[in-house]
Coordinates of C-alpha atoms in Angstrom, one line a residue:
Chain A
X1366 CA 71.6 65.2 79.1
X1367 CA 68.1 64.2 78.0
X1368 CA 69.6 63.1 74.7
X1369 CA 72.0 60.8 76.5
X1370 CA 69.2 59.2 78.4
X1371 CA 67.1 58.8 75.3
X1372 CA 70.1 57.3 73.6
X1373 CA 70.5 54.8 76.4
X1374 CA 66.9 53.9 76.3
X1375 CA 67.0 53.3 72.6
X1376 CA 70.1 51.1 72.5
X1377 CA 69.2 47.7 71.2
X1378 CA 70.6 45.7 74.2
X1379 CA 68.5 46.0 77.3
X1380 CA 70.3 47.3 80.3
X1381 CA 69.9 46.1 83.9
X1382 CA 68.8 48.8 86.4
X1383 CA 72.3 48.8 87.8
X1384 CA 74.0 49.3 84.5
X1385 CA 71.6 52.0 83.6
X1386 CA 72.3 53.8 86.9
X1387 CA 76.1 53.6 86.4
X1388 CA 75.9 54.9 82.9
X1389 CA 73.5 57.6 83.9
X1390 CA 75.7 58.7 86.9
X1391 CA 78.7 58.9 84.6
X1392 CA 76.8 61.0 82.1
X1393 CA 75.7 63.4 84.9
X1394 CA 79.3 63.7 86.1
X1395 CA 80.5 64.3 82.5
X1396 CA 78.0 67.1 82.0
X1397 CA 78.5 68.9 85.2
X1398 CA 82.1 69.9 85.8
X1399 CA 83.3 69.7 89.4
X1400 CA 86.1 71.0 91.5
X1401 CA 88.4 68.5 93.3
X1402 CA 86.6 69.5 96.6
X1403 CA 83.2 68.8 95.0
X1404 CA 84.4 65.4 93.7
X1405 CA 85.6 64.3 97.1
X1406 CA 82.5 65.5 98.9
X1407 CA 80.3 63.9 96.3
X1408 CA 82.1 60.6 96.8
X1409 CA 81.7 60.9 100.6
X1410 CA 78.0 61.8 100.3
X1411 CA 77.5 58.8 97.9
X1412 CA 76.3 61.1 95.1
X1413 CA 77.4 61.6 91.5
X1414 CA 77.8 65.3 91.9
X1415 CA 77.2 68.0 94.6
X1416 CA 76.5 71.7 94.2
X1417 CA 78.5 74.5 95.7
X1418 CA 76.7 75.9 98.8
X1419 CA 74.6 72.8 99.5
X1420 CA 74.7 71.1 102.8
X1421 CA 75.8 67.4 102.5
X1422 CA 76.3 64.6 105.0
X1423 CA 79.7 62.9 104.3
X1424 CA 80.8 59.5 105.4
X1425 CA 84.2 59.9 107.0
X1426 CA 87.1 57.8 105.7
X1427 CA 89.5 58.7 108.4
X1428 CA 89.4 60.6 111.7
X1429 CA 92.6 61.7 113.6
X1430 CA 92.7 62.9 117.2
X1431 CA 95.6 63.9 119.5
X1432 CA 96.1 63.8 123.3
X1433 CA 94.7 67.3 123.9
X1434 CA 91.5 67.4 122.0
X1435 CA 91.1 63.6 121.8
X1436 CA 90.3 60.9 124.3
X1437 CA 90.1 63.2 127.4
X1438 CA 87.4 65.2 125.7
X1439 CA 85.6 62.7 123.4
X1440 CA 85.4 59.8 125.9
X1441 CA 82.9 61.5 128.3
X1442 CA 80.6 62.4 125.3
X1443 CA 80.7 58.8 123.9
X1444 CA 79.9 57.5 127.4
X1445 CA 77.0 59.9 127.7
X1446 CA 75.7 58.7 124.3
X1447 CA 76.3 55.1 125.2
X1448 CA 78.2 54.3 122.1
X1449 CA 81.8 53.3 121.1
X1450 CA 83.9 54.4 118.1
X1451 CA 81.9 53.7 115.0
X1452 CA 84.9 52.0 113.2
X1453 CA 88.2 51.8 115.2
X1454 CA 90.0 50.9 111.9
X1455 CA 89.3 54.4 110.6
X1456 CA 90.6 56.2 113.7
X1457 CA 94.2 57.3 114.2
X1458 CA 95.3 58.5 117.6
X1459 CA 98.6 60.4 118.0
X1460 CA 100.0 61.9 121.2
X1461 CA 102.0 65.1 120.6
X1462 CA 100.7 68.0 122.6
X1463 CA 101.5 67.1 126.3
X1464 CA 104.6 65.3 125.1
X1465 CA 106.9 64.8 126.9
X1466 CA 104.9 65.0 130.1
X1467 CA 106.0 67.6 132.6
X1468 CA 103.6 67.4 135.6
X1469 CA 100.8 65.3 137.1
X1470 CA 98.2 66.8 134.8
X1471 CA 100.0 66.0 131.6
X1472 CA 100.8 62.5 132.9
X1473 CA 97.2 61.9 133.6
X1474 CA 96.2 63.1 130.1
X1475 CA 98.6 60.7 128.4
X1476 CA 97.6 57.8 130.7
X1477 CA 94.0 58.4 129.9
X1478 CA 94.9 58.5 126.2
X1479 CA 96.7 55.2 126.3
X1480 CA 94.0 53.5 128.3
X1481 CA 91.2 54.7 126.0
X1482 CA 92.8 53.5 122.7
X1483 CA 93.2 50.1 124.3
X1484 CA 89.6 50.0 125.5
X1485 CA 88.3 51.1 122.1
X1486 CA 90.5 48.7 120.2
X1487 CA 92.3 51.4 118.2
X1488 CA 95.3 49.9 116.5
X1489 CA 96.6 53.0 114.8
X1490 CA 98.0 54.6 117.9
X1491 CA 101.3 56.5 117.6
X1492 CA 102.6 57.5 121.0
X1493 CA 105.2 60.2 121.2
X1494 CA 106.3 59.6 117.7
X1495 CA 106.0 63.1 116.5
X1496 CA 103.4 65.7 115.5
X1497 CA 100.1 64.3 114.3
X1498 CA 100.0 66.1 110.9
X1499 CA 103.4 64.7 110.0
X1500 CA 103.0 61.2 111.6
X1501 CA 99.7 60.7 109.9
X1502 CA 100.9 60.8 106.3
X1503 CA 104.3 59.2 107.0
X1504 CA 102.5 56.0 108.1
X1505 CA 100.7 56.0 104.7
X1506 CA 97.2 56.6 106.2
X1507 CA 96.2 59.3 103.7
X1508 CA 95.3 58.5 100.1
X1509 CA 93.8 60.7 97.4
X1510 CA 90.1 61.1 97.4
X1511 CA 89.7 60.5 101.1
X1512 CA 87.2 62.6 103.2
X1513 CA 88.9 63.0 106.5
X1514 CA 88.6 65.0 109.7
X1515 CA 91.2 65.9 112.4
X1516 CA 90.8 67.2 115.9
X1517 CA 93.2 70.0 115.2
X1518 CA 93.1 73.2 113.1
X1519 CA 96.1 72.2 111.1
X1520 CA 94.4 69.1 109.7
X1521 CA 94.2 70.7 106.2
X1522 CA 97.8 69.4 106.0
X1523 CA 96.3 66.2 104.7
X1524 CA 95.1 68.1 101.6
X1525 CA 98.7 67.8 100.2
X1526 CA 97.8 64.2 99.5
X1527 CA 94.6 65.0 97.6
X1528 CA 92.3 64.3 100.7
X1529 CA 89.6 66.6 101.8
X1530 CA 90.7 67.0 105.4
X1531 CA 89.6 69.6 107.8
X1532 CA 89.9 70.5 111.5
X1533 CA 87.0 70.2 113.9
X1534 CA 86.4 70.6 117.7
X1535 CA 86.2 67.8 120.2
X1536 CA 82.4 67.7 120.5
X1537 CA 82.0 67.5 116.7
X1538 CA 84.7 64.8 116.7
X1539 CA 82.8 62.8 119.3
X1540 CA 79.8 63.1 116.9
X1541 CA 82.0 61.7 114.1
X1542 CA 83.2 58.9 116.3
X1543 CA 79.7 58.0 117.3
X1544 CA 78.1 58.2 113.8
X1545 CA 81.0 58.1 111.2
X1546 CA 79.4 61.1 109.5
X1547 CA 79.7 64.9 109.4
X1548 CA 77.8 67.7 107.7
X1549 CA 79.6 70.0 105.3
X1550 CA 78.6 72.9 103.2
X1551 CA 80.1 72.3 99.8
X1552 CA 82.7 75.0 99.5
X1553 CA 83.7 77.4 96.8
X1554 CA 87.2 76.7 95.5
X1555 CA 89.8 79.4 95.5
X1556 CA 92.7 78.3 93.3
X1557 CA 96.1 79.8 94.1
X1558 CA 98.3 79.3 91.1
X1559 CA 102.0 79.7 91.1
X1560 CA 103.9 79.5 87.8
X1561 CA 107.5 79.7 87.0
X1562 CA 110.6 78.9 89.2
X1563 CA 111.1 80.0 92.7
X1564 CA 114.4 81.8 93.4
X1565 CA 116.8 79.7 95.5
X1566 CA 116.2 80.5 99.2
X1567 CA 112.4 80.9 98.8
X1568 CA 110.3 78.2 100.4
X1569 CA 106.6 77.1 100.7
X1570 CA 106.5 78.9 104.0
X1571 CA 107.2 82.2 102.1
X1572 CA 104.4 81.4 99.7
X1573 CA 101.9 81.1 102.6
X1574 CA 103.1 84.2 104.6
X1575 CA 102.9 86.2 101.3
X1576 CA 99.4 84.9 100.8
X1577 CA 98.3 85.7 104.3
X1578 CA 99.9 89.2 104.0
X1579 CA 98.2 89.8 100.7
X1580 CA 94.7 88.5 101.3
X1581 CA 94.5 88.4 105.1
X1582 CA 93.8 85.7 107.7
X1583 CA 90.3 85.4 106.4
X1584 CA 91.3 85.4 102.7
X1585 CA 90.3 81.7 102.6
X1586 CA 86.7 82.6 103.7
X1587 CA 86.4 79.1 105.2
X1588 CA 86.2 77.7 101.6
X1589 CA 88.5 75.2 99.9
X1590 CA 91.9 76.5 98.7
X1591 CA 93.5 74.6 95.9
X1592 CA 97.2 75.1 95.1
X1593 CA 98.1 74.6 91.5
X1594 CA 100.5 75.7 88.7
X1595 CA 103.8 74.3 87.5
X1596 CA 105.8 75.9 90.5
X1597 CA 103.5 74.0 92.9
X1598 CA 103.9 70.7 91.0
X1599 CA 107.7 70.9 91.3
X1600 CA 107.4 71.1 95.2
X1601 CA 108.3 68.1 97.3
X1602 CA 105.5 66.5 99.4
X1603 CA 106.7 68.0 102.6
X1604 CA 106.8 71.5 101.0
X1605 CA 103.3 70.9 99.8
X1606 CA 102.3 70.0 103.3
X1607 CA 103.5 73.4 104.5
X1608 CA 101.1 75.0 101.9
X1609 CA 98.1 73.0 102.9
X1610 CA 99.0 73.2 106.6
X1611 CA 98.9 77.0 106.6
X1612 CA 95.6 77.1 104.7
X1613 CA 94.4 77.2 108.4
X1614 CA 96.2 80.6 108.8
X1615 CA 94.7 81.7 105.5
X1616 CA 91.2 81.0 107.0
X1617 CA 90.3 78.2 104.6
X1618 CA 88.4 75.0 105.6
X1619 CA 90.9 73.0 103.8
X1620 CA 93.9 73.3 101.4
X1621 CA 94.1 70.9 98.5
X1622 CA 96.7 69.8 96.0
X1623 CA 95.6 67.4 93.2
X1624 CA 97.7 64.2 93.3
X1625 CA 100.4 63.7 90.7
X1626 CA 103.5 61.6 90.1
X1627 CA 105.2 63.1 93.1
X1628 CA 102.3 62.1 95.3
X1629 CA 102.2 58.6 93.9
X1630 CA 105.9 58.1 94.4
X1631 CA 105.7 59.4 98.0
X1632 CA 102.8 57.1 98.9
X1633 CA 104.7 54.1 97.4
X1634 CA 107.6 54.8 99.7
X1635 CA 105.3 55.1 102.7
X1636 CA 103.3 51.8 102.8
X1637 CA 100.4 53.3 100.8
X1638 CA 99.1 53.5 97.3
X1639 CA 97.4 56.2 95.4
X1640 CA 94.7 54.0 94.0
X1641 CA 92.8 55.5 91.0
X1642 CA 94.3 58.9 91.6
X1643 CA 93.9 60.5 88.1
X1644 CA 90.3 61.3 88.7
X1645 CA 91.0 63.4 91.7
X1646 CA 91.4 66.8 90.1
X1647 CA 89.5 70.0 89.3
X1648 CA 87.8 70.0 85.9
X1649 CA 89.1 72.9 83.8
X1650 CA 85.6 74.2 83.3
X1651 CA 84.5 73.8 86.9
X1652 CA 83.5 76.9 88.9
X1653 CA 86.4 78.4 90.9
X1654 CA 88.1 81.7 91.7
X1655 CA 91.6 82.1 90.4
X1656 CA 94.6 84.0 91.8
X1657 CA 97.8 83.7 89.8
X1658 CA 101.3 84.5 91.0
X1659 CA 104.7 84.4 89.4
X1660 CA 107.3 82.4 91.4
X1661 CA 110.3 84.5 90.3
X1662 CA 108.8 87.5 92.0
X1663 CA 108.5 86.0 95.4
X1664 CA 111.1 87.1 98.1
X1665 CA 111.6 85.5 101.5
X1666 CA 108.8 86.7 103.8
X1667 CA 108.7 87.6 107.5
X1668 CA 105.5 88.1 109.5
X1669 CA 105.7 90.6 112.4
X1670 CA 103.9 90.0 115.7
X1671 CA 101.1 89.1 116.3
X1672 CA 99.6 87.8 113.1
X1673 CA 100.8 85.8 110.1
X1674 CA 99.0 88.4 108.0
X1675 CA 101.6 91.0 109.1
X1676 CA 103.9 89.7 106.4
X1677 CA 106.2 91.4 104.0
X1678 CA 109.7 91.0 102.4
X1679 CA 112.5 90.0 104.7
X1680 CA 114.5 93.2 103.8
X1681 CA 112.0 95.2 105.9
X1682 CA 113.1 93.4 109.1
X1683 CA 116.9 93.9 109.1
X1684 CA 116.8 95.9 112.4
X1685 CA 115.1 93.1 114.4
X1686 CA 117.5 91.2 116.6
X1687 CA 115.8 88.0 117.8
X1688 CA 117.2 86.2 120.9
X1689 CA 115.5 82.9 120.3
X1690 CA 115.4 81.2 116.9
X1691 CA 113.0 78.3 116.7
X1692 CA 112.9 75.6 114.1
X1693 CA 109.8 73.6 115.1
X1694 CA 106.3 72.4 114.6
X1695 CA 104.4 70.6 111.8
X1696 CA 104.9 73.7 109.6
X1697 CA 108.6 74.2 110.1
X1698 CA 110.7 71.2 111.3
X1699 CA 110.0 68.4 108.9
X1700 CA 113.0 66.7 107.3
X1701 CA 112.9 69.0 104.3
X1702 CA 112.8 72.1 106.7
X1703 CA 115.8 70.7 108.6
X1704 CA 117.7 70.1 105.4
X1705 CA 117.0 73.6 104.2
X1706 CA 118.1 75.1 107.4
X1707 CA 121.2 73.0 107.4
X1708 CA 122.1 74.1 103.9
X1709 CA 122.5 77.6 105.3
X1710 CA 124.1 76.8 108.6
X1711 CA 126.7 74.4 107.2
X1712 CA 130.1 75.6 108.2
X1713 CA 128.6 78.5 110.1
X1714 CA 128.0 79.3 113.8
X1715 CA 125.0 80.6 115.7
X1716 CA 125.8 84.2 116.9
X1717 CA 126.9 84.5 120.5
X1718 CA 124.0 85.4 122.9
X1719 CA 121.4 83.8 120.6
X1720 CA 119.7 80.5 121.1
X1721 CA 118.8 78.2 118.2
X1722 CA 116.2 75.6 119.3
X1723 CA 115.4 72.7 117.0
X1724 CA 112.3 70.5 117.6
X1725 CA 112.1 68.0 114.7
X1726 CA 108.5 67.2 113.8
X1727 CA 108.7 63.4 113.9
X1728 CA 111.0 60.7 115.1
X1729 CA 111.2 59.3 111.6
X1730 CA 112.4 62.7 110.3
X1731 CA 114.8 63.0 113.2
X1732 CA 116.3 59.6 112.5
X1733 CA 116.7 60.5 108.8
X1734 CA 118.2 63.9 109.7
X1735 CA 120.7 62.1 111.9
X1736 CA 121.5 59.7 109.2
X1737 CA 122.1 62.4 106.6
X1738 CA 124.3 64.4 109.0
X1739 CA 121.7 67.2 109.0
X1740 CA 121.2 67.1 112.7
X1741 CA 125.0 67.2 113.2
X1742 CA 125.3 70.3 111.1
X1743 CA 122.6 72.0 113.2
X1744 CA 124.2 70.9 116.5
X1745 CA 127.7 71.9 115.4
X1746 CA 126.5 75.3 114.5
X1747 CA 125.2 75.6 118.1
X1748 CA 121.6 74.5 117.8
X1749 CA 120.0 72.8 120.8
X1750 CA 117.7 69.8 120.0
X1751 CA 114.4 69.8 121.9
X1752 CA 111.9 66.9 122.2
X1753 CA 109.9 65.9 119.1
X1754 CA 106.4 67.3 119.8
X1755 CA 104.2 70.3 119.3
X1756 CA 106.5 72.0 121.9
X1757 CA 106.8 75.8 122.0
X1758 CA 104.3 76.2 119.1
X1759 CA 101.3 75.0 121.0
X1760 CA 102.7 76.7 124.1
X1761 CA 101.1 74.0 126.4
X1762 CA 104.4 72.9 128.1
X1763 CA 106.9 74.4 130.5
X1764 CA 109.1 75.8 127.7
X1765 CA 107.7 79.2 126.9
X1766 CA 109.2 82.5 125.8
X1767 CA 109.9 85.0 128.6
X1768 CA 108.6 88.5 128.8
X1769 CA 110.2 90.7 126.2
X1770 CA 111.9 87.9 124.4
X1771 CA 112.0 88.4 120.6
X1772 CA 111.8 85.2 118.7
X1773 CA 112.0 84.3 115.0
X1774 CA 110.1 81.0 114.4
X1775 CA 109.5 78.7 111.5
X1776 CA 106.0 77.8 113.0
X1777 CA 102.6 78.7 111.6
X1778 CA 101.1 81.3 114.0
X1779 CA 102.4 84.1 116.1
X1780 CA 99.3 85.1 118.1
X1781 CA 99.9 87.2 121.1
X1782 CA 101.0 85.1 124.1
X1783 CA 100.7 81.8 122.3
X1784 CA 104.3 80.8 122.6
X1785 CA 105.0 82.5 125.9
X1786 CA 104.5 85.7 127.9
X1787 CA 102.1 88.1 126.3
X1788 CA 104.9 90.6 126.0
X1789 CA 107.1 88.2 124.0
X1790 CA 107.3 89.0 120.3
X1791 CA 107.2 86.3 117.7
X1792 CA 108.2 86.8 114.1
X1793 CA 107.5 84.1 111.5
X1794 CA 109.7 83.0 108.6
X1795 CA 111.0 80.0 106.6
X1796 CA 113.5 77.6 108.1
X1797 CA 116.1 79.1 105.8
X1798 CA 115.5 82.6 107.0
X1799 CA 115.6 81.4 110.6
X1800 CA 119.0 79.7 109.8
X1801 CA 120.4 82.9 108.1
X1802 CA 119.3 85.0 111.1
X1803 CA 121.0 82.6 113.5
X1804 CA 124.3 83.4 111.8
X1805 CA 124.0 87.1 111.6
X1806 CA 122.0 87.9 114.7
X1807 CA 119.5 90.1 112.9
X1808 CA 116.6 89.0 110.6
X1809 CA 118.4 88.2 107.4
X1810 CA 117.8 87.1 103.8
X1811 CA 118.9 83.5 103.3
X1812 CA 119.9 84.2 99.7
X1813 CA 123.0 86.0 101.1
X1814 CA 124.3 82.6 102.0
X1815 CA 123.4 80.9 98.7
X1816 CA 125.4 83.1 96.4
X1817 CA 127.9 80.3 95.6
Chain B
X3 CA 66.3 80.6 125.0
X4 CA 66.4 84.4 125.5
X5 CA 69.3 86.2 123.9
X6 CA 69.7 89.6 125.4
X7 CA 72.4 91.6 127.1
X8 CA 75.1 94.2 127.3
X9 CA 77.7 94.3 124.5
X10 CA 81.4 93.8 124.9
X11 CA 83.2 95.1 121.7
X12 CA 86.4 93.6 120.3
X13 CA 88.3 94.1 117.1
X14 CA 89.2 92.0 114.0
X15 CA 90.9 88.5 114.1
X16 CA 90.3 87.8 117.8
X17 CA 92.1 84.4 118.0
X18 CA 91.5 81.3 120.0
X19 CA 94.7 81.9 122.1
X20 CA 92.9 85.0 123.4
X21 CA 89.7 83.1 124.1
X22 CA 91.4 80.0 125.6
X23 CA 95.1 80.7 126.4
X24 CA 97.3 77.6 125.9
X25 CA 98.9 77.8 129.3
X26 CA 95.5 77.1 130.9
X27 CA 94.3 74.4 128.5
X28 CA 94.7 71.7 131.1
X29 CA 93.1 73.7 133.9
X30 CA 89.4 73.3 134.9
X31 CA 87.0 75.3 132.8
X32 CA 86.3 77.8 135.6
X33 CA 89.9 78.7 135.7
X34 CA 90.5 78.8 132.0
X35 CA 87.4 81.1 131.6
X36 CA 89.0 83.6 134.1
X37 CA 91.6 84.2 131.4
X38 CA 89.2 84.5 128.5
X39 CA 90.0 87.6 126.4
X40 CA 91.9 89.1 129.4
X41 CA 94.8 90.2 127.2
X42 CA 92.4 92.3 125.0
X43 CA 90.3 93.6 127.9
X44 CA 91.2 92.7 131.5
X45 CA 87.7 93.8 132.7
X46 CA 85.9 91.3 130.5
X47 CA 86.3 88.0 132.4
X48 CA 85.8 89.9 135.7
X49 CA 82.8 91.9 134.9
X50 CA 80.9 90.0 132.2
X51 CA 77.3 89.2 133.2
X52 CA 75.0 86.3 132.3
X53 CA 73.3 87.1 129.0
X54 CA 76.0 89.6 127.8
X55 CA 76.9 89.6 124.1
X56 CA 80.3 89.6 122.6
X57 CA 80.7 91.7 119.5
X58 CA 83.7 91.0 117.3
X59 CA 85.2 92.3 114.1
X60 CA 86.1 90.1 111.1
X61 CA 87.3 86.5 111.5
X62 CA 86.3 86.2 115.2
X63 CA 87.7 83.0 116.7
X64 CA 90.5 82.5 114.1
X65 CA 93.1 79.8 114.8
X66 CA 92.9 76.6 116.8
X67 CA 90.2 74.0 116.8
X68 CA 90.1 74.0 120.6
X69 CA 86.5 74.3 121.6
X70 CA 87.4 75.6 125.0
X71 CA 87.4 78.9 123.1
X72 CA 83.6 78.6 122.9
X73 CA 83.3 76.9 126.3
X74 CA 85.0 79.7 128.1
X75 CA 82.5 82.2 126.7
X76 CA 79.6 79.9 127.8
X77 CA 81.2 79.4 131.2
X78 CA 81.1 83.2 131.6
X79 CA 77.4 83.3 130.7
X80 CA 77.8 84.9 127.3
X81 CA 74.6 84.3 125.3
X82 CA 75.7 85.2 121.8
X83 CA 78.6 86.4 119.7
X84 CA 78.0 88.8 116.8
X85 CA 80.6 89.5 114.2
X86 CA 80.9 90.2 110.4
X87 CA 82.7 86.8 110.0
X88 CA 84.0 84.0 112.1
X89 CA 86.8 81.5 112.0
X90 CA 85.1 78.5 110.5
X91 CA 86.0 75.9 113.2
X92 CA 85.0 78.3 115.9
X93 CA 81.6 78.9 114.2
X94 CA 81.0 75.1 114.0
X95 CA 82.1 74.6 117.6
X96 CA 79.7 77.3 118.8
X97 CA 76.7 75.6 117.3
X98 CA 77.9 72.2 118.5
X99 CA 78.1 73.5 122.1
X100 CA 74.9 75.6 121.9
X101 CA 76.3 79.1 121.6
X102 CA 74.5 81.4 119.2
X103 CA 76.8 83.1 116.7
X104 CA 75.4 85.6 114.2
X105 CA 77.1 87.1 111.1
X106 CA 76.3 90.8 111.0
X107 CA 78.1 93.2 108.6
X108 CA 77.4 96.3 110.6
X109 CA 78.9 95.5 114.0
X110 CA 80.8 98.9 113.8
X111 CA 77.5 100.5 114.7
X112 CA 77.5 98.8 118.1
X113 CA 79.3 100.5 121.0
X114 CA 80.6 99.0 124.2
X115 CA 77.8 98.6 126.7
X116 CA 74.9 98.9 124.2
X117 CA 72.0 96.7 125.1
X118 CA 71.4 94.2 122.3
X119 CA 68.5 91.8 121.6
X120 CA 69.4 89.3 118.8
X121 CA 66.7 87.5 117.0
X122 CA 68.2 84.5 115.2
X123 CA 64.8 83.5 113.6
X124 CA 64.4 86.9 112.0
X125 CA 68.1 87.3 111.3
X126 CA 68.4 90.6 113.1
X127 CA 69.9 92.3 116.1
X128 CA 67.9 95.1 117.8
X129 CA 70.1 97.7 119.5
X130 CA 67.9 98.9 122.4
X131 CA 70.4 101.7 123.2
X132 CA 70.4 103.3 119.8
X133 CA 67.0 102.1 118.5
X134 CA 68.6 100.6 115.4
X135 CA 67.9 97.2 114.0
X136 CA 70.9 95.5 112.3
X137 CA 70.5 92.8 109.7
X138 CA 72.3 89.4 110.2
X139 CA 72.5 86.3 108.0
X140 CA 70.0 83.7 108.9
X141 CA 71.0 80.5 110.7
X142 CA 70.2 77.4 108.6
X143 CA 67.2 75.5 110.0
X144 CA 69.1 72.3 111.0
X145 CA 71.6 74.4 113.0
X146 CA 68.8 76.3 114.8
X147 CA 67.3 72.9 115.6
X148 CA 70.7 71.8 117.1
X149 CA 70.9 75.0 119.0
X150 CA 67.3 74.5 120.4
X151 CA 68.3 71.0 121.5
X152 CA 71.3 72.6 123.4
X153 CA 74.1 71.6 121.1
X154 CA 75.3 68.5 119.2
X155 CA 75.4 66.1 122.1
X156 CA 71.8 66.5 123.3
X157 CA 70.8 66.6 119.6
X158 CA 72.6 63.2 119.0
X159 CA 71.1 61.8 122.2
X160 CA 67.7 62.5 120.9
X161 CA 68.5 60.8 117.6
X162 CA 70.2 57.8 119.1
X163 CA 67.2 57.3 121.5
X164 CA 65.0 57.2 118.4
X165 CA 67.3 54.5 117.0
X166 CA 69.1 56.6 114.3
X167 CA 72.8 56.5 114.9

């Protein structure tokens, strides 16, 4: 490092202070390898590099809030502070939790949401268009290298696009909206590497249930998890979103995937561009913890009540007969999820006495699913289409599981009483496993239906 | 602020749906708090006293970002939560709302009803019932300052009044 500085000082042409600083910063960067997480946080903190464990103040590139943790909770705080939103252009508001409204309270919440976005001049407002984590990227708002926060625990979903995005509570969100800044402890990086080829019938959901089962719900230690390896790079954007989404269940602050050609292509199709994306990756000699897995060895997974960490191979659950099958939520009802479920259900029927509920995660995905005939396949099999919203997964609405009901769900978490009565039992699995189970009436391996 | 009270002991992975059940998320805080941790211990929301201390296992407060999980504990008068580790968002929310949370490896040595006196400055918890002192991780200075101010909002109020947004 000192040699570089010396060299710069000795060059014959005199440098301006700015040129000197730029070159110096570049040299510092080159000499100190950084993880993707460090690079994004350094950028947000307006520094060349940041050290793991240090507390930094980051400037927020994008904040996302929804109707539950959003306006109804942040507005009184901003009023008390006597300030408005620091930059309405950087705020996205999405209504999805109390959607559709079902009583006077939920109507009041949505009314307040709509009035507030108008008062604050928020243009990026998506009202009843789908679940925030899916609507946000499909509108092209996320780009690699962004430092972003969301008022919801599944905000790490944005990490699929190479953003450092994490969930925060409403008071902290009000702080961000007031100041445009947030503190962060620069996290360690836990790299989860998958190499090889996944067997047909195995999905991103299985990868995450497996990980929670193996390392626990606190395996992520509130650090940054980065998914890598050739098996991950072959995943579609929506499958990648399932990985980063469930980093929340894994206990990480965020889940990251370095942008690649797949990211660039997706952003191009969604009114966005990847910018100078090649710099957003982890240096090979940066400091990280590595866990490597072989894709061929992964079987479809199921998590028993009441934790995603109660996961093991689907074959252990053949005696469970769910009465409700749920394809829903940001984790389990995106277009790709619906396509995968339909590939199993095509030409088959849902068993008598069983209900299959389908709540597509966004209107855009719903429209495309209709266009592709996917929705028709699910309906012809006997599936019932529910409103596009957080629905049963958040458990805020009138539709909840009754006492004693056994459910197999493609959602992210099966905490006791979350989706219904405290004596309901929720098992978690991939959309394909949910579809296979709908046909047989007992928890079944989707690979049985993919033989041909 | 004095932190001192009787302990209520819970296990690993106490999630935010137990602390703030979804079905009551649009109810007033007083009502939501009446259901706080009731599925794990029905006596807790009924009998908890001002100053009492919740003792958790690993990953206390896992799950949702809903800060009602913290507010319901504050509503019931809980003065601190002690656990070996916390859900990250819950932990941030706690400081933002002025609830002391302390990471302490040895919570298994605490029994239900023990009288505890945490000392966030020293990074310790004195168990008056057993006479033992347990070591905790220290809270960073800037978070202690926020806690002293009563949480993020009063903290920001102070800053904004000084002209630093």
